[in-house]
Coordinates of C-alpha atoms and ligand atoms in Angstrom, one line a residue:
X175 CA -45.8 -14.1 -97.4
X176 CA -49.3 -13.3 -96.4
X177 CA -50.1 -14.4 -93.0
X178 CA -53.4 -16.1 -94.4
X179 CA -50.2 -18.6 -96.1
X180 CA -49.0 -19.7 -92.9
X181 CA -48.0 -23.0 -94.3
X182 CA -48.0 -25.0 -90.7
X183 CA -47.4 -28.5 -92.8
X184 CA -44.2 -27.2 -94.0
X185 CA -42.2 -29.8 -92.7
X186 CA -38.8 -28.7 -94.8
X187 CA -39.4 -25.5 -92.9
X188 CA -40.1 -26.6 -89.4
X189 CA -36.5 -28.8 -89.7
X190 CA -34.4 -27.6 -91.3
X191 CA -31.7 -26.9 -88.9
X192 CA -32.0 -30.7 -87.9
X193 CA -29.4 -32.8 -89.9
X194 CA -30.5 -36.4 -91.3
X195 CA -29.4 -38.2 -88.6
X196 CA -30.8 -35.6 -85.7
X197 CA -34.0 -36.3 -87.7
X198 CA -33.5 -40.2 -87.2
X199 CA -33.2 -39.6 -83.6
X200 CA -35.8 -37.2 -82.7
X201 CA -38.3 -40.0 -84.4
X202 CA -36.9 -42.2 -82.4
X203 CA -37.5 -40.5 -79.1
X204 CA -41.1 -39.5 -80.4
X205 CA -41.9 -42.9 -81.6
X206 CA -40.9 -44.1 -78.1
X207 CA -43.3 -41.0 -76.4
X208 CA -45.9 -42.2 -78.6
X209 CA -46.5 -45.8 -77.0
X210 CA -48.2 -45.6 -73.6
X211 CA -46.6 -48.9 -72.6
X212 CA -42.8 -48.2 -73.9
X213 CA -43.6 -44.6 -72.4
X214 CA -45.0 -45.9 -69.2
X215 CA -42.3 -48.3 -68.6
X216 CA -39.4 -45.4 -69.5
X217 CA -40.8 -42.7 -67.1
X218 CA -41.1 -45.5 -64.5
X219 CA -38.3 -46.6 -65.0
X220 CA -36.3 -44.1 -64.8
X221 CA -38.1 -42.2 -61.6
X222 CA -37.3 -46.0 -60.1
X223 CA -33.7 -46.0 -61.3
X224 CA -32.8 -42.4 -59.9
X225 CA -34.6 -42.8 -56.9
X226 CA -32.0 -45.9 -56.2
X227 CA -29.0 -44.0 -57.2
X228 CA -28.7 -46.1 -60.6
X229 CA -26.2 -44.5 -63.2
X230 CA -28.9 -43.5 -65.7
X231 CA -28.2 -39.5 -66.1
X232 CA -26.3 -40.3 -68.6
X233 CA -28.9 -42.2 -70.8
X234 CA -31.6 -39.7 -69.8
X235 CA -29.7 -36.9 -71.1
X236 CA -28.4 -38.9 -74.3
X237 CA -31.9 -39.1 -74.9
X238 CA -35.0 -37.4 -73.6
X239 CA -33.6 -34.6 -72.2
X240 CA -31.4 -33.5 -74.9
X241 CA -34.5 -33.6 -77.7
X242 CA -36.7 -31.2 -74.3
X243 CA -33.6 -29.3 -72.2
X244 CA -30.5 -27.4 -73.5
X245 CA -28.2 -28.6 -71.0
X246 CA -27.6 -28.6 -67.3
X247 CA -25.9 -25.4 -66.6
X248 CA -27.0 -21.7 -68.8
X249 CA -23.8 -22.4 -70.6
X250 CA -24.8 -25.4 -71.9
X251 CA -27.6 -23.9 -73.7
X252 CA -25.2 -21.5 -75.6
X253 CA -25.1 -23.9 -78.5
X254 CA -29.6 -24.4 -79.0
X255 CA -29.8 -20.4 -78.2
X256 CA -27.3 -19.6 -81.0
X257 CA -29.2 -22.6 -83.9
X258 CA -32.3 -21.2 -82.8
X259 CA -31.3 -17.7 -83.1
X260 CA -29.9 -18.6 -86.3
X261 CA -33.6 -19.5 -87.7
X262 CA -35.2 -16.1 -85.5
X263 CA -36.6 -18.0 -83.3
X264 CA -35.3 -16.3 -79.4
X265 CA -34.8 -18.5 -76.6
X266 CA -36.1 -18.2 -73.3
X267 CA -33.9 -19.7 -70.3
X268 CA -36.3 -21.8 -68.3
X269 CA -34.9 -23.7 -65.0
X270 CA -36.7 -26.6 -64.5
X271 CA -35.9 -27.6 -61.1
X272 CA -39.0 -27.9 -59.2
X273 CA -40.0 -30.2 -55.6
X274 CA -37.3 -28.3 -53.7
X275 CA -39.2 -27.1 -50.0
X276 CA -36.1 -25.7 -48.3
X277 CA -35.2 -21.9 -47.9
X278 CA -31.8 -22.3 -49.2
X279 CA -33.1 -24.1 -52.2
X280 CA -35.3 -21.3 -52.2
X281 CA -32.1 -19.2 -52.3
X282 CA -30.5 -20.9 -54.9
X283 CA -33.6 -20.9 -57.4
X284 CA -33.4 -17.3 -56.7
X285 CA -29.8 -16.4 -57.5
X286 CA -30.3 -19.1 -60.6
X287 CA -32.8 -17.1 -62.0
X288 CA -31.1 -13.5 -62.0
X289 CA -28.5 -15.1 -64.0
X290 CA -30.7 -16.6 -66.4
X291 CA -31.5 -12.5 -66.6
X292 CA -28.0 -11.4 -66.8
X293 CA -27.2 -13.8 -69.3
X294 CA -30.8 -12.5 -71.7
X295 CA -29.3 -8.9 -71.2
X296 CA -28.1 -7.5 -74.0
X297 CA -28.5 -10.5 -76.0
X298 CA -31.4 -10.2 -78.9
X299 CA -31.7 -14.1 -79.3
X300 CA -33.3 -13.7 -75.8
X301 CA -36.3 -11.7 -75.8
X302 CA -37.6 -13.0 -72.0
X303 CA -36.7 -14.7 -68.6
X304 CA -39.1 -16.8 -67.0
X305 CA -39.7 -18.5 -63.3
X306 CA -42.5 -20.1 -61.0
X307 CA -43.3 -18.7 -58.1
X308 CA -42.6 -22.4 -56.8
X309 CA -39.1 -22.6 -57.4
X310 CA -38.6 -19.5 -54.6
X311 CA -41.5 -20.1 -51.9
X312 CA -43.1 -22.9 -50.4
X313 CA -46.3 -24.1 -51.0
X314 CA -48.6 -24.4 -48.0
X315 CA -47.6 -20.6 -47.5
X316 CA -48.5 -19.5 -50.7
X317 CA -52.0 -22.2 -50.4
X318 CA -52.6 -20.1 -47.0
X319 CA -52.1 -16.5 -48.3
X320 CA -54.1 -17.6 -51.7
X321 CA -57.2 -18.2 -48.9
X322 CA -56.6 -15.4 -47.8
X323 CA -55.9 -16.9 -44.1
X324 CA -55.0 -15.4 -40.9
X325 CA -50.8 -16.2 -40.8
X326 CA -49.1 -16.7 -37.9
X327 CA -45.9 -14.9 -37.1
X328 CA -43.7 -18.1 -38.3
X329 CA -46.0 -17.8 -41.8
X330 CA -45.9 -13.8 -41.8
X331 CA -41.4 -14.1 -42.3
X332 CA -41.8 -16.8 -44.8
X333 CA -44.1 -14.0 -46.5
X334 CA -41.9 -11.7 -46.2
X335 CA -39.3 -13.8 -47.6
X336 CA -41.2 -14.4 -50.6
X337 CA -42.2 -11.4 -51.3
X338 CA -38.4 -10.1 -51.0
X339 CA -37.2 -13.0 -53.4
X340 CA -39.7 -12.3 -56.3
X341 CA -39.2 -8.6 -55.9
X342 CA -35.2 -8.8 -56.3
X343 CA -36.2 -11.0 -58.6
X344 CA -38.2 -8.7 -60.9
X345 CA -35.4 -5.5 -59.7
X346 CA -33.2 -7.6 -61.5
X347 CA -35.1 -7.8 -64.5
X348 CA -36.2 -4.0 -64.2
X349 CA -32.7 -2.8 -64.0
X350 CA -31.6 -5.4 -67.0
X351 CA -34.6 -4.0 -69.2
X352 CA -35.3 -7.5 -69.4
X353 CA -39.0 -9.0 -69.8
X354 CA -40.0 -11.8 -67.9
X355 CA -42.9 -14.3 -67.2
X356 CA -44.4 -15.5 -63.6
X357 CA -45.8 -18.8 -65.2
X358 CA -49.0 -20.2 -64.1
X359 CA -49.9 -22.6 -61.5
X360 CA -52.0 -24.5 -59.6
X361 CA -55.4 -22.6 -59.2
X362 CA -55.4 -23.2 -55.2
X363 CA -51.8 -21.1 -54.5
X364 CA -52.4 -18.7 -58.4
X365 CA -54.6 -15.9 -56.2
X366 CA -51.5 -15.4 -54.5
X367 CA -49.2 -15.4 -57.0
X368 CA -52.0 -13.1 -59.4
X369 CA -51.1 -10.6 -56.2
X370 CA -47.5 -10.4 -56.5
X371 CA -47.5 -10.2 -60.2
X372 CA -49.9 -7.2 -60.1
X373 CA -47.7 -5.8 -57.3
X374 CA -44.7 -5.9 -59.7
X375 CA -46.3 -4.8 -62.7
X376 CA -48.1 -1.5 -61.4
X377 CA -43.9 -0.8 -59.9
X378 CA -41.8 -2.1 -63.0
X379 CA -44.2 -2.0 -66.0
X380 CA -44.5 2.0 -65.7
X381 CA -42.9 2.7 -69.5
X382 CA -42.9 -0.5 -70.7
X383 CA -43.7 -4.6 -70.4
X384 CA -41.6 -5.9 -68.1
X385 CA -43.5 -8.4 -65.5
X386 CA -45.8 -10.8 -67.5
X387 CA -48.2 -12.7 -66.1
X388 CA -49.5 -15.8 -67.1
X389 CA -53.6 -16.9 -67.6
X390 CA -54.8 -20.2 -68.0
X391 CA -58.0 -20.5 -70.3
X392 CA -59.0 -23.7 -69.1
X393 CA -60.2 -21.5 -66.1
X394 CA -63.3 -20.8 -66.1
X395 CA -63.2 -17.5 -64.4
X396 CA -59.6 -16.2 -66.5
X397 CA -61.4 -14.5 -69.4
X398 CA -63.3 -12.2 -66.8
X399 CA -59.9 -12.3 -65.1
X400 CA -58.2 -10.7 -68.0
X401 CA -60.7 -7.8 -68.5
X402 CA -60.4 -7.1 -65.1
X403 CA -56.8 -6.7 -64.9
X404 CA -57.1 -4.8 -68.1
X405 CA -58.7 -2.1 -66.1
X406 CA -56.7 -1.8 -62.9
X407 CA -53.8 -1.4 -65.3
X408 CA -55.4 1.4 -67.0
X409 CA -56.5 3.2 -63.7
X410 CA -53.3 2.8 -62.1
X411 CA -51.4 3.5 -64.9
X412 CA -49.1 0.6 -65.9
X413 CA -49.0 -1.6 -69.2
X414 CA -51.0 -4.8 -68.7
X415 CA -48.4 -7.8 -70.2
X416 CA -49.7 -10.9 -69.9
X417 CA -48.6 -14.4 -71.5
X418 CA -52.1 -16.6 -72.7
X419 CA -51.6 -20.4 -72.3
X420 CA -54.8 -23.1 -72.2
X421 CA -53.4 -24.4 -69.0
X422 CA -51.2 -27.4 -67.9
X423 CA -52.7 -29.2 -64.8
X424 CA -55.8 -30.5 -66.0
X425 CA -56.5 -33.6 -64.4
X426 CA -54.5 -32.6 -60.8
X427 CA -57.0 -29.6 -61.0
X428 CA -59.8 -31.6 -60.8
X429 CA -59.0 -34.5 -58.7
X430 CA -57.9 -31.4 -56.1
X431 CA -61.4 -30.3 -56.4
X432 CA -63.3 -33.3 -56.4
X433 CA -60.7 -34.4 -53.0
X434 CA -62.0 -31.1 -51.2
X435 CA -65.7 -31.1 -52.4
X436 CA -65.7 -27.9 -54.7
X437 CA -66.8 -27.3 -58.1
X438 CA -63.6 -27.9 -60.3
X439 CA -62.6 -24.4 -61.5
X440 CA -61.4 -25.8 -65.1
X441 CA -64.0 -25.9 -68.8
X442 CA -65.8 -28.8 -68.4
X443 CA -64.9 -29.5 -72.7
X444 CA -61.8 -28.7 -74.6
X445 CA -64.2 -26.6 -76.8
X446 CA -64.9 -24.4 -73.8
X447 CA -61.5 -24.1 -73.2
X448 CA -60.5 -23.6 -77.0
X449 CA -63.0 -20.9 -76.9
X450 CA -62.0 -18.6 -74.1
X451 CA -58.4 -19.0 -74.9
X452 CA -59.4 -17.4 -78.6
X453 CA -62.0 -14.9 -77.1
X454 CA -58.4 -13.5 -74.8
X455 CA -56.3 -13.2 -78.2
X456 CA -59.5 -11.3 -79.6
X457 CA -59.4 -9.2 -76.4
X458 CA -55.7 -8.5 -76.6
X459 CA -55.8 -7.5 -79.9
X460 CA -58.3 -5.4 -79.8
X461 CA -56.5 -3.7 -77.2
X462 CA -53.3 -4.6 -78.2
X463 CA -51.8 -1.0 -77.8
X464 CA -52.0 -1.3 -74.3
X465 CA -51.8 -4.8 -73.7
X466 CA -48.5 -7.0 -74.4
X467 CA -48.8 -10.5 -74.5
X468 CA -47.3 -13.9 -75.5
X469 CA -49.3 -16.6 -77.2
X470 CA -48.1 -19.5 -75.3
X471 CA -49.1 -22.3 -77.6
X472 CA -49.0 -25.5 -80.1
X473 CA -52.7 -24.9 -81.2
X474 CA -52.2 -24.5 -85.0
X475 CA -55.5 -23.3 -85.1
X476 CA -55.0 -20.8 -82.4
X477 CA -51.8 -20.0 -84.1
X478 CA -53.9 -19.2 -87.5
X479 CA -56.7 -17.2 -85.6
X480 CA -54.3 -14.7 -84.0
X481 CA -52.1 -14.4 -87.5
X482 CA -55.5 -13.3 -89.6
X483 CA -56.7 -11.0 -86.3
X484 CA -52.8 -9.2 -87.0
X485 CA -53.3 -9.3 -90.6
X486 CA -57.0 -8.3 -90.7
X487 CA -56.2 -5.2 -88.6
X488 CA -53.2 -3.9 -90.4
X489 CA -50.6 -4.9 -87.5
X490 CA -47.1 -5.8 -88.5
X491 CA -46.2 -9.6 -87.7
X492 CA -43.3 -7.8 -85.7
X493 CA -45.2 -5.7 -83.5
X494 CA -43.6 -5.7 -80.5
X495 CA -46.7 -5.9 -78.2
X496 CA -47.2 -9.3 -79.7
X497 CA -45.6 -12.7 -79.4
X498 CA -45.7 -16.3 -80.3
X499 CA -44.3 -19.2 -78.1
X500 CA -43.6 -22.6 -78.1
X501 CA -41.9 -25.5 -76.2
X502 CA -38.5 -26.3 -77.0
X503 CA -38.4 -29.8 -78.8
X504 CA -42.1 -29.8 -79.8
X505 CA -44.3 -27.1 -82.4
X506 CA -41.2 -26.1 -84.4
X507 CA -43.7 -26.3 -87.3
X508 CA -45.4 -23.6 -85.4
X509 CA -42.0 -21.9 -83.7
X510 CA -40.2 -21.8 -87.5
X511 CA -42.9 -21.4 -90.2
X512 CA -43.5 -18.2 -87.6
X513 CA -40.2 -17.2 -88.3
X514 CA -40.2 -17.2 -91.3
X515 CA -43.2 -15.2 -92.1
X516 CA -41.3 -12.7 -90.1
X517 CA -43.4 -12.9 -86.2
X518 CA -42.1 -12.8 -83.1
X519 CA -41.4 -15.9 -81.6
X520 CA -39.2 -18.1 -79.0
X521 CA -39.2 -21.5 -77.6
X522 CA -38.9 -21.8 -73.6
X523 CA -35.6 -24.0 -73.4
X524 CA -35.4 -26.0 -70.3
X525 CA -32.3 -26.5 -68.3
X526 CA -31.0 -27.9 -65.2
X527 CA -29.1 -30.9 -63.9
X528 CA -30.8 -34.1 -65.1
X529 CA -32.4 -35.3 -62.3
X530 CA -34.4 -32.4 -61.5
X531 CA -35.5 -32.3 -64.8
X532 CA -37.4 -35.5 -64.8
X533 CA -40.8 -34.0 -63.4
X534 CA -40.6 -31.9 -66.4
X535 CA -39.5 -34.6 -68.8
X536 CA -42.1 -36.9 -67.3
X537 CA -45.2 -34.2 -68.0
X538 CA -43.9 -33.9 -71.6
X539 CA -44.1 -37.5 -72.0
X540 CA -47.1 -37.8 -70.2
X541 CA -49.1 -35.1 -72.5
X542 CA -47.5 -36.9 -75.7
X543 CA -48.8 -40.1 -75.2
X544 CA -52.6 -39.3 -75.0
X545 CA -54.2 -40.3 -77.7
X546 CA -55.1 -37.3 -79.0
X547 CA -51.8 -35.2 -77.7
X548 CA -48.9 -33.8 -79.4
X549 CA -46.9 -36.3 -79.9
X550 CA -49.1 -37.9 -82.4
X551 CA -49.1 -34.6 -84.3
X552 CA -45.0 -34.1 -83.6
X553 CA -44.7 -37.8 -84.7
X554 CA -46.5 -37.5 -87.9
X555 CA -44.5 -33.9 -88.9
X556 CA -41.2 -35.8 -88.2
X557 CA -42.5 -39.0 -90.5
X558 CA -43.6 -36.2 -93.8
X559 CA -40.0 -34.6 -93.3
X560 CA -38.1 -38.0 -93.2
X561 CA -40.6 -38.8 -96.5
X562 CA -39.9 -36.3 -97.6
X563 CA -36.2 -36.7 -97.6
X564 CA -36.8 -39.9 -98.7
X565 CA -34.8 -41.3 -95.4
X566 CA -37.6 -44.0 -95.0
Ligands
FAD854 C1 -44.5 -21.2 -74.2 C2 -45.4 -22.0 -73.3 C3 -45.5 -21.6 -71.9 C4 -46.4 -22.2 -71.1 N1 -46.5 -21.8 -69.8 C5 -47.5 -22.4 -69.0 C6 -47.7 -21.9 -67.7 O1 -47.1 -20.9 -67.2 N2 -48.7 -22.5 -66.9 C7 -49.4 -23.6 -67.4 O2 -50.3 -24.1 -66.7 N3 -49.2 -24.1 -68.6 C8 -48.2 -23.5 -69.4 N4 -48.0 -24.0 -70.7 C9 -48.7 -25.3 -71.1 C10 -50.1 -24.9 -71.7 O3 -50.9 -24.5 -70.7 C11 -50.7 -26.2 -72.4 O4 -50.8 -27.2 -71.4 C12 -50.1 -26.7 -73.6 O5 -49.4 -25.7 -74.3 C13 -51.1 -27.4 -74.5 O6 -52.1 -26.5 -74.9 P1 -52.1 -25.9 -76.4 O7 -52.6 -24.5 -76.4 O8 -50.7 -26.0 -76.9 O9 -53.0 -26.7 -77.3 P2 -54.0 -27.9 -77.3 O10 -53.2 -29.2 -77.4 O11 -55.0 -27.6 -78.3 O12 -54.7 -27.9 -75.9 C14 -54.5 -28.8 -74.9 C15 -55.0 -28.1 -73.6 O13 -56.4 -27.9 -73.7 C16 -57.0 -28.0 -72.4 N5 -57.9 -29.2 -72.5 C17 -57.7 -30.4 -73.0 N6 -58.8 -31.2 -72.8 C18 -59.7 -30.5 -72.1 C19 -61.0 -30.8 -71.6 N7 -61.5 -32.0 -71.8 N8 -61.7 -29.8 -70.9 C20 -61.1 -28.6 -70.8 N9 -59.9 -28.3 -71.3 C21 -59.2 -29.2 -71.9 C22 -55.9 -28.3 -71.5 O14 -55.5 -27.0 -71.0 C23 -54.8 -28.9 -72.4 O15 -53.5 -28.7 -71.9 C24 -47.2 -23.4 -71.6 C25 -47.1 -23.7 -72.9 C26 -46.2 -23.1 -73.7 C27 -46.1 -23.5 -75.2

């Protein structure tokens, strides 16, 4: 196939691991997403209903969570990873547990996410790992070292702490061979977590990528960002990885600046946005044998650009410098039309017990039930492919 074919409307493609009635029900759950008043009442409702103890795990996980998360335990995921793997598309292991403040949640996250990397060693249908600075430090810390302020002894051992955490954290993934992600976060704590990353890369990226970090386009400053880390890399010696996403945290971005009187740090226009995240894939390709990166992304046009860059300069869709990813649950026109035409590519898979997945659950819902969001485009695939199997 030439990767100017990249059929992204090839609905028989995109599901065809999904059986008749697993079809049915995913446009059930996406018809539901697709109403702001159904989807307004669910997510409230269920927030509501958990927060009073109410037994409604069980429905959440009948439902949402089982077309979004692979289970609640890494075991539980054994069955997407394998049908996934069975269509070349990897998996990677995300644990969606996020609000927890304490040190021995802290802990836990930790621990959690060195066996999400024992469990990708050694198995091909797992190309990376993936966690949030978040899930292992607290916040205000992590606000206070971004601003660079002076820490006081009590803030100095929760630094220390943190720093020890992520770099067992990235030992673990150094010794395993494995490749994992620091995903991107709010702008206010990301100078500190842009610090560690670096940290870890210029110590575990010497031979090859290990430590990704992640860059939001929607920043306005990230392009310039990216250039810039290009060149440290190169002077200190280490292979620049880097995963490329538009950004997730819009709207809390800019009520955070607007709240504390500065200039919001995100495009003012989806254009803008559209636009730097395109000028970084140029960027990494042009320079793609010494950057590594991950096209984090349900932008078919995005999708297209970086294809005819690979194609236009002789690189194999293969290469391993270069990947495609997607959510798990949504863009599987993207994730297995990819595939097929023989790319890279892998679906973050979500997991973790129900409850704590409901932030998650609720910013996928959230996303697909603007007008112009994904759902409308998911819900519209699903409809072609049910057509198409003449099911309605
Ligand atoms: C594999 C994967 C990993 C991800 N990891 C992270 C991560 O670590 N951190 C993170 O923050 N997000 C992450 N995301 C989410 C990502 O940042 C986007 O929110 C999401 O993928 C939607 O963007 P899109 O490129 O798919 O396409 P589109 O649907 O084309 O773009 C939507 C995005 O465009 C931007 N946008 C929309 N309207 C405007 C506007 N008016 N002005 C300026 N910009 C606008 C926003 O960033 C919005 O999310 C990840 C996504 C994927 C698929």
């Amino acid at each position: 196939m030439s990767h100017f074919e990249l059929d992204l409307q090839d609905t028989a493609t995109a599901f065809a691991d999904k059986s008749d009635s697993e079809l049915s029900e995913k446009y059930r759950i996406f018809k539901m997403l697709n109403s702001p008043v159904l989807n307004a009442i669910g997510t409230g409702c269920a927030k509501f209903a958990l927060a009073l103890g109410l037994p409604v795990e069980g429905l959440i996980k009948a439902t949402i969570f089982e077309q979004f998360c692979g289970g609640e335990t890494i075991e539980e995921c054994d069955k997407a990873i394998k049908r996934l793997g069975n269509s070349h598309v990897g998996t990677i292991l995300d644990y969606s547990v996020e609000g927890k403040h304490t040190e021995e949640d802290f802990e836990h996250t930790k621990d959690e996410i060195i066996r999400t990397i024992q469990r990708a060693k050694d198995d091909a249908n797992i190309p990376f790992a993936v966690f949030k600075v978040t899930g292992v430090a607290p916040l205000g810390t992590l606000e206070r070292l971004s601003k660079k302020k002076k820490l006081d002894a009590k803030d100095q051992a929760k630094c220390e702490r943190i720093h020890n955490r992520v770099a067992e954290i990235c030992e673990a993934a150094y010794e395993a061979q494995q490749p994992i992600f620091f995903d991107g976060e709010d702008s206010w704590i990301q100078d500190a977590i842009d610090r560690l990353a670096m940290e870890m890369m210029e110590r575990f990226n010497r031979e090859r990528p290990i430590i990704f970090n992640t860059i939001q386009l929607y920043r306005k400053d990230r392009l310039q960002y990216l250039k810039d880390a290009r060149r440290q890399a190169a002077n200190d010696g280490f292979v620049l990885a880097v995963k490329l996403v538009r950004g997730a945290y819009m709207e809390k971005e800019r009520e955070h600046a607007a709240e504390n009187g500065y200039e919001s740090p995100i495009h003012e226009t989806k254009a803008d946005t559209d636009a730097d995240y395109d000028a970084a894939i140029d960027y990494c390709i042009k320079h793609f044998k010494d950057i590594a990166f991950v096209a984090g992304t349900h932008n078919e046009q995005s999708t297209k650009h970086l294809a005819e860059l690979m194609y236009a300069a002789g690189i194999a869709p293969n290469h391993p410098n270069i990947y495609y990813s997607q959510l798990y649950g949504m863009g599987d026109n993207i994730s297995y039309v990819l595939a097929k035409g023989g790319y890279n590519v892998s679906k973050y898979l979500p997991y973790g017990p129900v409850a704590d997945a409901v932030p998650y659950l609720i910013r996928r819902a959230d996303e697909n039930s603007s007008a112009a969001g994904q759902v409308s485009r998911e819900l519209e695939m699903i409809e072609r492919e049910l057509k198409r199997r003449k099911i309605s």
